[in-house]
């Protein structure tokens, strides 16, 4: 009857719209790596509190349960609501990887990798994020931005781990042999 329709509506409510609740039953299986059990418990409203810890754990559960779009929702909430937290840059980097490699949405991935550099400009993650941004722009076929980001990487990190790949994707001349 009506009760089951209401239950279905609440049960399918997107994670981004849920409010806080005491229902943290999903955390225990998640923390021991039982993502299937945790994912089943995460489907109800209010399953994920707006804390970096819960959102990161929920994102891991969703990724491990082949629900990458819901992982993106959790990771987006971190950078949107907790930008000052040092883990926000890692959340954006993870978003970029999901968008690029799992969902094949390179334009959005490039934006996520660019956000990493905004959130944590001096970090070691910033170098990797710029290289991944180049890769995403290459896959997106955005030649103009690709060239700019590849040149930026080559200027900032001339001995960077991914310099050869960045130069190749960006259409830059190979570096000299005096590296």
PDB file of C-alpha atoms in Angstrom:
ATOM      1  CA  UNK A   1       0.000   0.000   0.000  1.00  0.00           C
ATOM      2  CA  UNK A   2       0.938   3.611   0.589  1.00  0.00           C
ATOM      3  CA  UNK A   3       3.451   2.743   3.276  1.00  0.00           C
ATOM      4  CA  UNK A   4       5.601   0.757   0.872  1.00  0.00           C
ATOM      5  CA  UNK A   5       5.613   3.617  -1.670  1.00  0.00           C
ATOM      6  CA  UNK A   6       6.718   6.059   1.032  1.00  0.00           C
ATOM      7  CA  UNK A   7       9.389   3.600   2.160  1.00  0.00           C
ATOM      8  CA  UNK A   8      10.621   3.228  -1.441  1.00  0.00           C
ATOM      9  CA  UNK A   9      10.754   7.011  -1.873  1.00  0.00           C
ATOM     10  CA  UNK A  10      12.751   7.472   1.320  1.00  0.00           C
ATOM     11  CA  UNK A  11      14.950   4.480   0.594  1.00  0.00           C
ATOM     12  CA  UNK A  12      15.964   5.831  -2.827  1.00  0.00           C
ATOM     13  CA  UNK A  13      16.618   9.396  -1.641  1.00  0.00           C
ATOM     14  CA  UNK A  14      19.996  10.582  -3.025  1.00  0.00           C
ATOM     15  CA  UNK A  15      22.813  10.741  -0.500  1.00  0.00           C
ATOM     16  CA  UNK A  16      23.342  14.469  -1.108  1.00  0.00           C
ATOM     17  CA  UNK A  17      19.870  15.331   0.210  1.00  0.00           C
ATOM     18  CA  UNK A  18      19.944  13.357   3.434  1.00  0.00           C
ATOM     19  CA  UNK A  19      20.108  15.009   6.812  1.00  0.00           C
ATOM     20  CA  UNK A  20      21.948  14.002   9.985  1.00  0.00           C
ATOM     21  CA  UNK A  21      20.713  11.128  12.059  1.00  0.00           C
ATOM     22  CA  UNK A  22      21.999   8.711  14.660  1.00  0.00           C
ATOM     23  CA  UNK A  23      21.830   5.836  12.160  1.00  0.00           C
ATOM     24  CA  UNK A  24      25.482   4.918  11.866  1.00  0.00           C
ATOM     25  CA  UNK A  25      24.972   1.160  11.552  1.00  0.00           C
ATOM     26  CA  UNK A  26      26.766   1.173   8.188  1.00  0.00           C
ATOM     27  CA  UNK A  27      30.062   2.337   9.729  1.00  0.00           C
ATOM     28  CA  UNK A  28      30.970  -0.907  11.511  1.00  0.00           C
ATOM     29  CA  UNK A  29      30.854  -3.145   8.407  1.00  0.00           C
ATOM     30  CA  UNK A  30      32.525  -0.364   6.380  1.00  0.00           C
ATOM     31  CA  UNK A  31      35.419  -0.090   8.818  1.00  0.00           C
ATOM     32  CA  UNK A  32      36.073  -3.827   8.584  1.00  0.00           C
ATOM     33  CA  UNK A  33      35.950  -3.670   4.767  1.00  0.00           C
ATOM     34  CA  UNK A  34      32.556  -5.344   4.264  1.00  0.00           C
ATOM     35  CA  UNK A  35      31.429  -2.788   1.693  1.00  0.00           C
ATOM     36  CA  UNK A  36      28.460  -4.838   0.462  1.00  0.00           C
ATOM     37  CA  UNK A  37      26.901  -4.924   3.934  1.00  0.00           C
ATOM     38  CA  UNK A  38      27.739  -1.275   4.549  1.00  0.00           C
ATOM     39  CA  UNK A  39      26.288  -0.230   1.173  1.00  0.00           C
ATOM     40  CA  UNK A  40      23.022  -1.991   1.945  1.00  0.00           C
ATOM     41  CA  UNK A  41      22.750   0.021   5.170  1.00  0.00           C
ATOM     42  CA  UNK A  42      23.717   3.290   3.458  1.00  0.00           C
ATOM     43  CA  UNK A  43      20.599   3.391   1.319  1.00  0.00           C
ATOM     44  CA  UNK A  44      18.356   4.945   3.936  1.00  0.00           C
ATOM     45  CA  UNK A  45      18.013   8.690   4.499  1.00  0.00           C
ATOM     46  CA  UNK A  46      20.447  10.178   6.936  1.00  0.00           C
ATOM     47  CA  UNK A  47      23.003   7.428   6.575  1.00  0.00           C
ATOM     48  CA  UNK A  48      25.950   9.771   6.056  1.00  0.00           C
ATOM     49  CA  UNK A  49      26.698  12.619   8.440  1.00  0.00           C
ATOM     50  CA  UNK A  50      28.412  15.687   7.022  1.00  0.00           C
ATOM     51  CA  UNK A  51      31.820  14.940   8.523  1.00  0.00           C
ATOM     52  CA  UNK A  52      34.952  14.368   6.492  1.00  0.00           C
ATOM     53  CA  UNK A  53      35.478  10.985   8.182  1.00  0.00           C
ATOM     54  CA  UNK A  54      31.980   9.684   7.372  1.00  0.00           C
ATOM     55  CA  UNK A  55      32.008  11.071   3.842  1.00  0.00           C
ATOM     56  CA  UNK A  56      35.405   9.506   3.048  1.00  0.00           C
ATOM     57  CA  UNK A  57      34.322   6.171   4.482  1.00  0.00           C
ATOM     58  CA  UNK A  58      30.995   6.298   2.621  1.00  0.00           C
ATOM     59  CA  UNK A  59      32.840   7.150  -0.613  1.00  0.00           C
ATOM     60  CA  UNK A  60      35.046   4.072  -0.121  1.00  0.00           C
ATOM     61  CA  UNK A  61      31.938   1.961   0.439  1.00  0.00           C
ATOM     62  CA  UNK A  62      30.304   3.292  -2.715  1.00  0.00           C
ATOM     63  CA  UNK A  63      33.452   2.807  -4.792  1.00  0.00           C
ATOM     64  CA  UNK A  64      33.824  -0.731  -3.449  1.00  0.00           C
ATOM     65  CA  UNK A  65      30.176  -1.440  -4.249  1.00  0.00           C
ATOM     66  CA  UNK A  66      30.398  -0.301  -7.880  1.00  0.00           C
ATOM     67  CA  UNK A  67      28.369   2.855  -7.171  1.00  0.00           C
ATOM     68  CA  UNK A  68      30.824   5.509  -8.393  1.00  0.00           C
ATOM     69  CA  UNK A  69      28.201   8.247  -8.852  1.00  0.00           C
ATOM     70  CA  UNK A  70      27.280   8.018  -5.176  1.00  0.00           C
ATOM     71  CA  UNK A  71      30.972   8.071  -4.252  1.00  0.00           C
ATOM     72  CA  UNK A  72      31.252  11.319  -6.225  1.00  0.00           C
ATOM     73  CA  UNK A  73      28.384  12.788  -4.203  1.00  0.00           C
ATOM     74  CA  UNK A  74      30.190  12.060  -0.928  1.00  0.00           C
ATOM     75  CA  UNK A  75      33.518  13.374  -2.203  1.00  0.00           C
ATOM     76  CA  UNK A  76      31.900  16.552  -3.584  1.00  0.00           C
ATOM     77  CA  UNK A  77      30.385  17.266  -0.193  1.00  0.00           C
ATOM     78  CA  UNK A  78      33.866  17.203   1.337  1.00  0.00           C
ATOM     79  CA  UNK A  79      35.323  19.816  -0.982  1.00  0.00           C
ATOM     80  CA  UNK A  80      32.140  21.902  -0.878  1.00  0.00           C
ATOM     81  CA  UNK A  81      31.509  21.816   2.879  1.00  0.00           C
ATOM     82  CA  UNK A  82      35.001  21.215   4.272  1.00  0.00           C
ATOM     83  CA  UNK A  83      37.377  22.973   1.864  1.00  0.00           C
ATOM     84  CA  UNK A  84      39.693  24.031   4.700  1.00  0.00           C
ATOM     85  CA  UNK A  85      40.263  20.396   5.702  1.00  0.00           C
ATOM     86  CA  UNK A  86      43.552  19.084   4.275  1.00  0.00           C
ATOM     87  CA  UNK A  87      41.745  15.931   3.111  1.00  0.00           C
ATOM     88  CA  UNK A  88      39.547  17.970   0.731  1.00  0.00           C
ATOM     89  CA  UNK A  89      42.334  17.968  -1.878  1.00  0.00           C
ATOM     90  CA  UNK A  90      42.625  14.182  -1.651  1.00  0.00           C
ATOM     91  CA  UNK A  91      38.837  13.898  -2.007  1.00  0.00           C
ATOM     92  CA  UNK A  92      38.968  15.985  -5.200  1.00  0.00           C
ATOM     93  CA  UNK A  93      41.872  13.925  -6.538  1.00  0.00           C
ATOM     94  CA  UNK A  94      39.838  10.770  -5.929  1.00  0.00           C
ATOM     95  CA  UNK A  95      36.840  12.394  -7.662  1.00  0.00           C
ATOM     96  CA  UNK A  96      39.053  13.117 -10.643  1.00  0.00           C
ATOM     97  CA  UNK A  97      40.252   9.523 -10.827  1.00  0.00           C
ATOM     98  CA  UNK A  98      36.683   8.161 -10.655  1.00  0.00           C
ATOM     99  CA  UNK A  99      35.525  10.610 -13.329  1.00  0.00           C
ATOM    100  CA  UNK A 100      38.480   9.857 -15.601  1.00  0.00           C
ATOM    101  CA  UNK A 101      38.965   6.121 -15.229  1.00  0.00           C
ATOM    102  CA  UNK A 102      35.603   4.690 -14.128  1.00  0.00           C
ATOM    103  CA  UNK A 103      33.012   7.041 -15.614  1.00  0.00           C
ATOM    104  CA  UNK A 104      35.038   8.267 -18.621  1.00  0.00           C
ATOM    105  CA  UNK A 105      34.043  11.914 -18.109  1.00  0.00           C
ATOM    106  CA  UNK A 106      37.396  13.620 -18.811  1.00  0.00           C
ATOM    107  CA  UNK A 107      36.126  17.226 -18.873  1.00  0.00           C
ATOM    108  CA  UNK A 108      34.750  16.892 -15.341  1.00  0.00           C
ATOM    109  CA  UNK A 109      37.874  15.012 -14.281  1.00  0.00           C
ATOM    110  CA  UNK A 110      40.044  17.911 -15.465  1.00  0.00           C
ATOM    111  CA  UNK A 111      37.963  20.279 -13.311  1.00  0.00           C
ATOM    112  CA  UNK A 112      38.402  18.025 -10.265  1.00  0.00           C
ATOM    113  CA  UNK A 113      42.176  17.835 -10.771  1.00  0.00           C
ATOM    114  CA  UNK A 114      42.323  21.632 -11.171  1.00  0.00           C
ATOM    115  CA  UNK A 115      40.399  21.956  -7.883  1.00  0.00           C
ATOM    116  CA  UNK A 116      43.093  19.892  -6.128  1.00  0.00           C
ATOM    117  CA  UNK A 117      45.643  22.548  -7.028  1.00  0.00           C
ATOM    118  CA  UNK A 118      43.335  25.293  -5.743  1.00  0.00           C
ATOM    119  CA  UNK A 119      42.686  23.482  -2.458  1.00  0.00           C
ATOM    120  CA  UNK A 120      46.312  22.502  -1.848  1.00  0.00           C
ATOM    121  CA  UNK A 121      48.609  24.482  -4.162  1.00  0.00           C
ATOM    122  CA  UNK A 122      51.952  23.694  -2.527  1.00  0.00           C
ATOM    123  CA  UNK A 123      51.354  20.018  -1.842  1.00  0.00           C
ATOM    124  CA  UNK A 124      52.990  17.040  -3.506  1.00  0.00           C
ATOM    125  CA  UNK A 125      49.485  16.118  -4.643  1.00  0.00           C
ATOM    126  CA  UNK A 126      49.388  19.317  -6.733  1.00  0.00           C
ATOM    127  CA  UNK A 127      52.091  17.960  -9.082  1.00  0.00           C
ATOM    128  CA  UNK A 128      50.214  14.702  -9.611  1.00  0.00           C
ATOM    129  CA  UNK A 129      46.942  16.604 -10.044  1.00  0.00           C
ATOM    130  CA  UNK A 130      48.419  18.800 -12.774  1.00  0.00           C
ATOM    131  CA  UNK A 131      49.744  15.732 -14.615  1.00  0.00           C
ATOM    132  CA  UNK A 132      46.322  14.052 -14.322  1.00  0.00           C
ATOM    133  CA  UNK A 133      44.644  17.259 -15.504  1.00  0.00           C
ATOM    134  CA  UNK A 134      46.850  17.101 -18.620  1.00  0.00           C
ATOM    135  CA  UNK A 135      45.816  13.477 -19.117  1.00  0.00           C
ATOM    136  CA  UNK A 136      42.121  14.344 -18.714  1.00  0.00           C
ATOM    137  CA  UNK A 137      42.360  17.244 -21.169  1.00  0.00           C
ATOM    138  CA  UNK A 138      44.154  14.929 -23.614  1.00  0.00           C
ATOM    139  CA  UNK A 139      41.308  12.403 -23.356  1.00  0.00           C
ATOM    140  CA  UNK A 140      38.740  15.215 -23.688  1.00  0.00           C
ATOM    141  CA  UNK A 141      40.430  16.491 -26.844  1.00  0.00           C
ATOM    142  CA  UNK A 142      40.767  20.021 -25.408  1.00  0.00           C
ATOM    143  CA  UNK A 143      43.944  20.925 -27.316  1.00  0.00           C
ATOM    144  CA  UNK A 144      44.247  24.544 -26.176  1.00  0.00           C
ATOM    145  CA  UNK A 145      43.924  23.919 -22.446  1.00  0.00           C
ATOM    146  CA  UNK A 146      45.963  20.733 -22.823  1.00  0.00           C
ATOM    147  CA  UNK A 147      48.924  22.654 -24.239  1.00  0.00           C
ATOM    148  CA  UNK A 148      48.698  25.343 -21.525  1.00  0.00           C
ATOM    149  CA  UNK A 149      48.613  22.803 -18.693  1.00  0.00           C
ATOM    150  CA  UNK A 150      51.407  20.722 -20.234  1.00  0.00           C
ATOM    151  CA  UNK A 151      53.580  23.845 -20.524  1.00  0.00           C
ATOM    152  CA  UNK A 152      52.743  24.738 -16.917  1.00  0.00           C
ATOM    153  CA  UNK A 153      53.763  21.254 -15.751  1.00  0.00           C
ATOM    154  CA  UNK A 154      57.014  21.369 -17.740  1.00  0.00           C
ATOM    155  CA  UNK A 155      57.866  24.793 -16.300  1.00  0.00           C
ATOM    156  CA  UNK A 156      57.017  23.905 -12.680  1.00  0.00           C
ATOM    157  CA  UNK A 157      58.274  20.319 -12.650  1.00  0.00           C
ATOM    158  CA  UNK A 158      60.997  19.940 -15.304  1.00  0.00           C
ATOM    159  CA  UNK A 159      62.185  16.765 -13.564  1.00  0.00           C
ATOM    160  CA  UNK A 160      58.696  15.624 -12.536  1.00  0.00           C
ATOM    161  CA  UNK A 161      57.822  11.954 -12.433  1.00  0.00           C
ATOM    162  CA  UNK A 162      55.363  12.300 -15.314  1.00  0.00           C
ATOM    163  CA  UNK A 163      57.278  14.840 -17.425  1.00  0.00           C
ATOM    164  CA  UNK A 164      57.732  12.527 -20.419  1.00  0.00           C
ATOM    165  CA  UNK A 165      54.052  11.554 -20.543  1.00  0.00           C
ATOM    166  CA  UNK A 166      52.962  15.179 -20.046  1.00  0.00           C
ATOM    167  CA  UNK A 167      55.261  16.373 -22.861  1.00  0.00           C
ATOM    168  CA  UNK A 168      53.999  13.617 -25.169  1.00  0.00           C
ATOM    169  CA  UNK A 169      50.291  14.302 -24.457  1.00  0.00           C
ATOM    170  CA  UNK A 170      50.791  18.070 -24.618  1.00  0.00           C
ATOM    171  CA  UNK A 171      52.639  17.940 -27.921  1.00  0.00           C
ATOM    172  CA  UNK A 172      55.712  19.605 -26.401  1.00  0.00           C
ATOM    173  CA  UNK A 173      59.180  19.104 -27.775  1.00  0.00           C
ATOM    174  CA  UNK A 174      61.079  16.352 -25.971  1.00  0.00           C
ATOM    175  CA  UNK A 175      63.325  17.648 -23.212  1.00  0.00           C
ATOM    176  CA  UNK A 176      67.073  17.782 -23.849  1.00  0.00           C
ATOM    177  CA  UNK A 177      69.273  14.933 -22.768  1.00  0.00           C
ATOM    178  CA  UNK A 178      70.801  16.968 -19.936  1.00  0.00           C
ATOM    179  CA  UNK A 179      68.130  16.059 -17.358  1.00  0.00           C
TER     180      UNK A 179
END
